[in-house]
Coordinates of C-alpha atoms in Angstrom, one line a residue:
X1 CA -4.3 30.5 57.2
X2 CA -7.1 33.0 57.3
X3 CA -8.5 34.1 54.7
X4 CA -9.2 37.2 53.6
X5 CA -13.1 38.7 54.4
X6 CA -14.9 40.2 51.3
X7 CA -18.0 41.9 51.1
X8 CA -20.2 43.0 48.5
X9 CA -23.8 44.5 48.4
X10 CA -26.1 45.1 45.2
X11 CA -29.8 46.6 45.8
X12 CA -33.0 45.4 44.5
X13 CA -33.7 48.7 42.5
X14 CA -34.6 47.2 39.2
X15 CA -33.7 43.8 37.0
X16 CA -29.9 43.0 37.0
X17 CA -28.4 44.0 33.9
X18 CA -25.6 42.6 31.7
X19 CA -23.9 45.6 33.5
X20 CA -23.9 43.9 36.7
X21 CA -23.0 40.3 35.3
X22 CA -19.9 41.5 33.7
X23 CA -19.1 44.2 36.2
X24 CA -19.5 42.9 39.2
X25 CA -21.6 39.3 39.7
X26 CA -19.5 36.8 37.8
X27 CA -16.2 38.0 39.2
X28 CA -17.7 37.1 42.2
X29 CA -18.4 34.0 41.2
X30 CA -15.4 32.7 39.6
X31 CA -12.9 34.7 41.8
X32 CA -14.2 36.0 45.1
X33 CA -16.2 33.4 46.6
X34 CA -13.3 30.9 46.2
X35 CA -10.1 33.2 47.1
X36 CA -11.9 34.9 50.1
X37 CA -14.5 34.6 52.7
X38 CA -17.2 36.1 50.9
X39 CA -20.3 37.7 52.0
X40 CA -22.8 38.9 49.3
X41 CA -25.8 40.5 50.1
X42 CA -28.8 41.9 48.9
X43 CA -28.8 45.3 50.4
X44 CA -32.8 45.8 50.3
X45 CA -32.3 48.6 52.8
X46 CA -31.0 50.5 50.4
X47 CA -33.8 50.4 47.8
X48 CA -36.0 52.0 50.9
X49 CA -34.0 55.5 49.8
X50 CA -36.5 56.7 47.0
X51 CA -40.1 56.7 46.2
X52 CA -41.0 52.7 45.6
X53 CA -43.6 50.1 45.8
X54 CA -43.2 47.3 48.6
X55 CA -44.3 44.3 46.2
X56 CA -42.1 45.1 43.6
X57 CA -39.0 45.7 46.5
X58 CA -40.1 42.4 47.9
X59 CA -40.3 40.7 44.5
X60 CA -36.7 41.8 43.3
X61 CA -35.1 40.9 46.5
X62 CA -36.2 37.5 46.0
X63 CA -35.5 37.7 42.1
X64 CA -31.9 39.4 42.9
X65 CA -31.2 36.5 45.6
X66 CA -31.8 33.8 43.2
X67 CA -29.9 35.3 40.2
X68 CA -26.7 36.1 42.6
X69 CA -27.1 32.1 43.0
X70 CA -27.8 31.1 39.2
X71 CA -24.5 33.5 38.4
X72 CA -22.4 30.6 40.3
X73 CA -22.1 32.1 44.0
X74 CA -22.5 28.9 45.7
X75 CA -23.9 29.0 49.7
X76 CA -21.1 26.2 50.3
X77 CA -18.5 28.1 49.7
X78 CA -19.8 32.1 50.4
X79 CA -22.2 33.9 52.3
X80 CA -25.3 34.8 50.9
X81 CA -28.3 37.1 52.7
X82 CA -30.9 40.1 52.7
X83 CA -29.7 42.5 54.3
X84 CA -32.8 43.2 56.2
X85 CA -32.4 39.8 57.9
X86 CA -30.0 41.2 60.0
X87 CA -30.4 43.8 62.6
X88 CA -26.7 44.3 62.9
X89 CA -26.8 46.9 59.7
X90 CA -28.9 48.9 61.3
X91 CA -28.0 48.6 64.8
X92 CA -24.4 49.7 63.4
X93 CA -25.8 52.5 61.0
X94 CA -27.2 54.8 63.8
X95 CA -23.6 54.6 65.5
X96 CA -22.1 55.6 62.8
X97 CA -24.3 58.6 62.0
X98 CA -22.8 59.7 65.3
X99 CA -19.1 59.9 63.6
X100 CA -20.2 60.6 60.2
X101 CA -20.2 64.6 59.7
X102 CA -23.5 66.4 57.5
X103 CA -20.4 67.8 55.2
X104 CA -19.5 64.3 54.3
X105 CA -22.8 62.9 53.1
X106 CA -23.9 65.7 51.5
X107 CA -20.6 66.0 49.2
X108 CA -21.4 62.2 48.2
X109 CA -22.3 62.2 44.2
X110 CA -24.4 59.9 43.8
X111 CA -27.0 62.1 46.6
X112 CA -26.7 64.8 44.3
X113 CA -27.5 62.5 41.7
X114 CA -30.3 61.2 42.8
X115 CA -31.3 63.6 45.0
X116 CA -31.5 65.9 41.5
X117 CA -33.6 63.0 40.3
X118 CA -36.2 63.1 42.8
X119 CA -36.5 66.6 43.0
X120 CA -37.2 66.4 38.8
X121 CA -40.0 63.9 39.5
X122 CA -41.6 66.4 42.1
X123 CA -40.9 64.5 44.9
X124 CA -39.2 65.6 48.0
X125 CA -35.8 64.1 49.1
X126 CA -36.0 61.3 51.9
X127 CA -33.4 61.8 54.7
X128 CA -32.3 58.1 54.0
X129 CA -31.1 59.3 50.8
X130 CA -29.0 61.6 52.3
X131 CA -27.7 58.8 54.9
X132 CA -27.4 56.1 53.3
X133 CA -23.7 55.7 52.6
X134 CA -23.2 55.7 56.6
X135 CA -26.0 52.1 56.2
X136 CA -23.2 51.2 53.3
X137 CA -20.3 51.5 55.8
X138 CA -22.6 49.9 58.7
X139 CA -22.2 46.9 55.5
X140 CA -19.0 46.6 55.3
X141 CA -17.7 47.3 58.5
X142 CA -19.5 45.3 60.5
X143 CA -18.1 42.0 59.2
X144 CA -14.4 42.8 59.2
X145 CA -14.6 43.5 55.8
X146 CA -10.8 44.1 54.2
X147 CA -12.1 44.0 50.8
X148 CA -15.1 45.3 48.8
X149 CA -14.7 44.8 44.9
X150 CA -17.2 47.7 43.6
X151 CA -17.3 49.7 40.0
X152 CA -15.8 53.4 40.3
X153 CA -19.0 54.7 41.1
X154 CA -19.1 53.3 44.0
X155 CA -15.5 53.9 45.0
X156 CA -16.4 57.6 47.1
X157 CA -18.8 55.1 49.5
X158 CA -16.2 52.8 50.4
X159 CA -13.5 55.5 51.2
X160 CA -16.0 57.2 53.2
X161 CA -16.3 53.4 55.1
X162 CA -12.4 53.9 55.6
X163 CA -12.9 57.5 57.2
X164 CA -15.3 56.2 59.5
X165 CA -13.7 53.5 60.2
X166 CA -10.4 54.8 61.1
X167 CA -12.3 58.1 63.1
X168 CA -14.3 55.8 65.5
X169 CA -11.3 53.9 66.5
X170 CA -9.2 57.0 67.0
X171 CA -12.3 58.0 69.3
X172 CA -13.2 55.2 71.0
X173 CA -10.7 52.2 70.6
X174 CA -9.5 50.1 68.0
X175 CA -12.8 48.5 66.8
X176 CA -13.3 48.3 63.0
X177 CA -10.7 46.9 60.2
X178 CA -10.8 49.8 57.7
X179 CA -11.1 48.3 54.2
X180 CA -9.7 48.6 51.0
X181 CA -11.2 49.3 47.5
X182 CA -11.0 46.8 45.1
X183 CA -11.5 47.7 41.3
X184 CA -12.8 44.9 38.2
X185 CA -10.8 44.8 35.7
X186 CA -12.4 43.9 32.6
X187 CA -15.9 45.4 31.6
X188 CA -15.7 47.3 35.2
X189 CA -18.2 49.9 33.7
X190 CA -20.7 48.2 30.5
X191 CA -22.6 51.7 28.8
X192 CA -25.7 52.0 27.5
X193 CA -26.4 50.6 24.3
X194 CA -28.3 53.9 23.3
X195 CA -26.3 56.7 25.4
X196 CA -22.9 54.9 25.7
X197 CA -21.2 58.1 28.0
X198 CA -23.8 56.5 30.4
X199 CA -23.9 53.6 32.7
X200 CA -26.1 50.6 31.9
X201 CA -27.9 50.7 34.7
X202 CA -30.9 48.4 36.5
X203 CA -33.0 51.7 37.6
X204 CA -33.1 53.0 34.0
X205 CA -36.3 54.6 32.4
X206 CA -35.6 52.9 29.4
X207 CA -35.2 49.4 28.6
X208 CA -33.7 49.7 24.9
X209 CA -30.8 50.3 26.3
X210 CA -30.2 48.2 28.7
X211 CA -29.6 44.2 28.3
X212 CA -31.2 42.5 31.4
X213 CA -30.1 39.0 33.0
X214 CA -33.6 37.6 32.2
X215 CA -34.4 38.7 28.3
X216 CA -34.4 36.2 26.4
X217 CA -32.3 35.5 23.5
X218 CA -33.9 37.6 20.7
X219 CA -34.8 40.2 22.6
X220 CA -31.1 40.7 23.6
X221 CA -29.9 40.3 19.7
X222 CA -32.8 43.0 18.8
X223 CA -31.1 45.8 21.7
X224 CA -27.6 44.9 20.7
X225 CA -28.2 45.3 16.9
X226 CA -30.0 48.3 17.4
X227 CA -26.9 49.3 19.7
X228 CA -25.7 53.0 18.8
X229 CA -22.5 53.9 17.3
X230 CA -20.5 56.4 16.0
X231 CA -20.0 58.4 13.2
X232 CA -17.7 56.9 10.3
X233 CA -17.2 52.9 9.4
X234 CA -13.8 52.5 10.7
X235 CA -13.7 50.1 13.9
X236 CA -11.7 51.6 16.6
X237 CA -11.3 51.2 20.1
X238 CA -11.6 54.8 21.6
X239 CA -13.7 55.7 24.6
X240 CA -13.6 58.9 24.2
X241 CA -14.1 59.6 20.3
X242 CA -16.0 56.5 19.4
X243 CA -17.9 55.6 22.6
X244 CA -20.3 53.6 21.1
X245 CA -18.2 51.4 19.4
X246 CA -15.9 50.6 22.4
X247 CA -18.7 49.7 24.5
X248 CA -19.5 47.4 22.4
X249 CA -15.9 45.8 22.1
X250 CA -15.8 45.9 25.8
X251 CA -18.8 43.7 25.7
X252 CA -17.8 41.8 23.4
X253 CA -13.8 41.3 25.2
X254 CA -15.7 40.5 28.3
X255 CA -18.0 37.9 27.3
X256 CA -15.2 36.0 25.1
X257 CA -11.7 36.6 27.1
X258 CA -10.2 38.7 24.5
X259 CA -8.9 42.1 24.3
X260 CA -10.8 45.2 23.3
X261 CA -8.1 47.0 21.2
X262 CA -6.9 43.5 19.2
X263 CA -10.5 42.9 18.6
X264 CA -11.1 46.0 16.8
X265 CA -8.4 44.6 14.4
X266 CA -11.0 41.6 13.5
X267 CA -13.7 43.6 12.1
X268 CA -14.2 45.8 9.1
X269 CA -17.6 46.9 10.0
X270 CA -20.3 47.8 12.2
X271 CA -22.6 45.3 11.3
X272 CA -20.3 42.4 11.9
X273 CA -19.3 43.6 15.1
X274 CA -22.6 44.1 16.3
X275 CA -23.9 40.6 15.0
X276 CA -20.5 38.8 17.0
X277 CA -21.4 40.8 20.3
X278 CA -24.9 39.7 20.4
X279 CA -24.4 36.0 20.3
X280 CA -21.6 36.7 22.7
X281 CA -24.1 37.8 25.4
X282 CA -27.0 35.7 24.2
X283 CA -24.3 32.5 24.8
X284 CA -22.7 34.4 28.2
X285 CA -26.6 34.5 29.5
X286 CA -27.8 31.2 29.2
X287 CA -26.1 28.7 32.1
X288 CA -27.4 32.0 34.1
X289 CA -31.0 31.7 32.4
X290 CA -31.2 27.9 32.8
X291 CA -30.1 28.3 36.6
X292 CA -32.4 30.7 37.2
X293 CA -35.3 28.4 35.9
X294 CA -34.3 25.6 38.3
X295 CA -34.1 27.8 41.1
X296 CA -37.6 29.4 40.5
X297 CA -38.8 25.7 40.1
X298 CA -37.4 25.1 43.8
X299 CA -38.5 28.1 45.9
X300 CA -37.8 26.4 49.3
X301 CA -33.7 25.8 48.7
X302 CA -33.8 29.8 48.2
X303 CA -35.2 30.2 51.3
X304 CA -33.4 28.1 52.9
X305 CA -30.1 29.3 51.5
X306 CA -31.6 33.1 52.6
X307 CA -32.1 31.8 56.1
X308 CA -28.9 29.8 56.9
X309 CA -27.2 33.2 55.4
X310 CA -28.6 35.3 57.5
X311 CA -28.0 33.3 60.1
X312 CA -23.8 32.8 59.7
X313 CA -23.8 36.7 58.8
X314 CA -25.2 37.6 62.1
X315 CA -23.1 35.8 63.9
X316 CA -20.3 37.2 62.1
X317 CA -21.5 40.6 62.7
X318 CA -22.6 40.2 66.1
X319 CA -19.7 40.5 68.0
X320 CA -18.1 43.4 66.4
X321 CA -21.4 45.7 66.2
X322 CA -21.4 44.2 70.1
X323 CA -18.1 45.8 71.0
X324 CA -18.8 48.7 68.9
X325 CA -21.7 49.3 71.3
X326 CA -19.8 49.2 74.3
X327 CA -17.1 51.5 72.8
X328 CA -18.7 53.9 72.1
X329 CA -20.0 53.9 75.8
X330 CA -23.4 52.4 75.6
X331 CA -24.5 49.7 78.3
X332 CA -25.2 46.2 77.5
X333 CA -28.3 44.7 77.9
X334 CA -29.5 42.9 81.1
X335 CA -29.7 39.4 80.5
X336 CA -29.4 38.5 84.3
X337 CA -30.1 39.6 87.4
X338 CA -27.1 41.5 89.2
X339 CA -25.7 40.3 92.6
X340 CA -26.7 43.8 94.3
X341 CA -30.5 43.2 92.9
X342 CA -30.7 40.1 94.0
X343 CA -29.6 41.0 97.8

């Protein structure tokens, strides 16, 4: 029986967060990788959108690679690559841009976002910013892709892989599976510890804020003590009156297995709360911490997992970016001379 095709991206932007652990990274670990056939890739295109510095892209590709692999994701079992180690993306992205419409990027909310961001900084607003949901789509559709397990946020990129999808085989001939969205369903979005109505995010300013993969143990008791909540001393689970107290029991359920609402029931104050959840995350973070070590240690099995990825993603990908090609009426290449040439 065949097995259902995942993929999933996450970009080199910044150190991976708690955010992404518990969000994203150990579902696809525990879940993904064994009940589909995963891909999961570093989507270092992507990072290319905004004002950066190459080192630092370069050295958080490699650090996002080898914490995807200390989180569990084993190369045995999934697929995992750079995304720049495979032409098809891009090959696929400029199609694409010929189906996507200028209405359609530009009503995408996280360019306004970002593109508000850049603009606040002074800087003008790269075009890739503007394109870069079509690369996303390029992502997913060229490997089959019938699932792609994202955080809401991300939701408005994959339908707009679905209205591609389904346009340029209306167009030009069944081509592309058009893929489905599929949400987490614990600790899908973990806030701030100091603005909890915001995301916990890799590319924030701020680090107090934010737990990353790689702090080490006091440093992540210090952010979650110092972890903002609301006015009064009652603990209750409500997102929308006591917003920092329920990120913090959404923490908390996520790292243990328990419930959010019936853990609210446990404690009687703040501090105790607060206390529980750290050592939660301190103990959720170390088998990833002590991975990661190993892996630094060994350099050349990252490699080596990032060049035999690359290499059973492209020739996944090939074929259908191949008949996309020809579909959409390009010629192939000339690998051999034609009888009339030769004559």
């Amino acid at each position: 029986m065949e097995m259902t095709r995942v993929f999933s991206g996450i970009q080199p932007t910044g150190h991976l967060t708690l955010g992404n652990y518990l969000g994203a990274m150990r579902r696809w670990a525990e879940v993904d990788q064994h009940r589909a056939d995963s891909l999961f890739c570093v989507v270092d295109l992507h990072a290319l959108t905004v004002d950066h510095d190459p080192a630092r892209v370069r050295r958080l590709s490699r650090q996002t690679a080898t914490l995807l692999l200390a989180s569990g994701l084993d190369p045995e079992v999934c697929t995992v690559f750079l995304q720049s180690h495979v032409d098809e993306h891009a090959r696929l992205s400029y199609l694409l841009e010929c189906v996507a419409t200028d209405g359609e990027m530009r009503r995408m909310i996280q360019y306004k976002e970002k593109a508000a961001k850049e603009r606040a900084r002074g800087r003008s607003v790269r075009l890739s910013l503007l394109t870069y949901p079509v690369l996303m789509a390029a992502d997913i559709l060229a490997y089959g892709t019938e699932e792609v397990p994202v955080g809401e946020d991300q939701a408005q990129h994959v339908e707009l892989a679905r209205d591609v999808a389904v346009r340029f085989n209306q167009r030009y001939g069944h081509t592309f599976v058009v893929p489905r969205t599929t949400l987490p369903q614990v600790a899908a979005r973990v806030m701030n510890l100091q603005d909890p109505r915001r995301k916990m995010g890799k590319s924030d300013d701020s680090g107090a804020g934010v737990v990353y993969l790689l702090d080490e143990p006091d440093v992540v008791r210090k952010k979650v003590l110092r972890a903002v909540t609301d006015s009064g001393r009652e603990v209750v689970y409500d997102r929308a009156e006591r917003p920092g107290i329920a990120n913090l029991l959404d923490i908390l359920a996520a790292c243990t297995g328990g419930n959010p609402e019936s853990l609210a029931a446990v404690y009687d104050s703040y501090g105790s709360l607060k206390k529980d959840t750290a050592e939660a995350v301190v103990e959720v973070l170390r088998p990833v911490q002590a991975r990661h070590r190993e892996l630094c240690a060994d350099p050349v099995y990252v490699e080596e997992v990032l060049r035999d990825g690359a290499e059973k993603a492209r020739a996944s990908a090939r074929p259908t970016v191949d008949a996309a090609y020809r579909a959409i009426g390009l010629l192939p290449p000339v690998t051999e001379p034609s009888l009339s040439a030769v004559r």
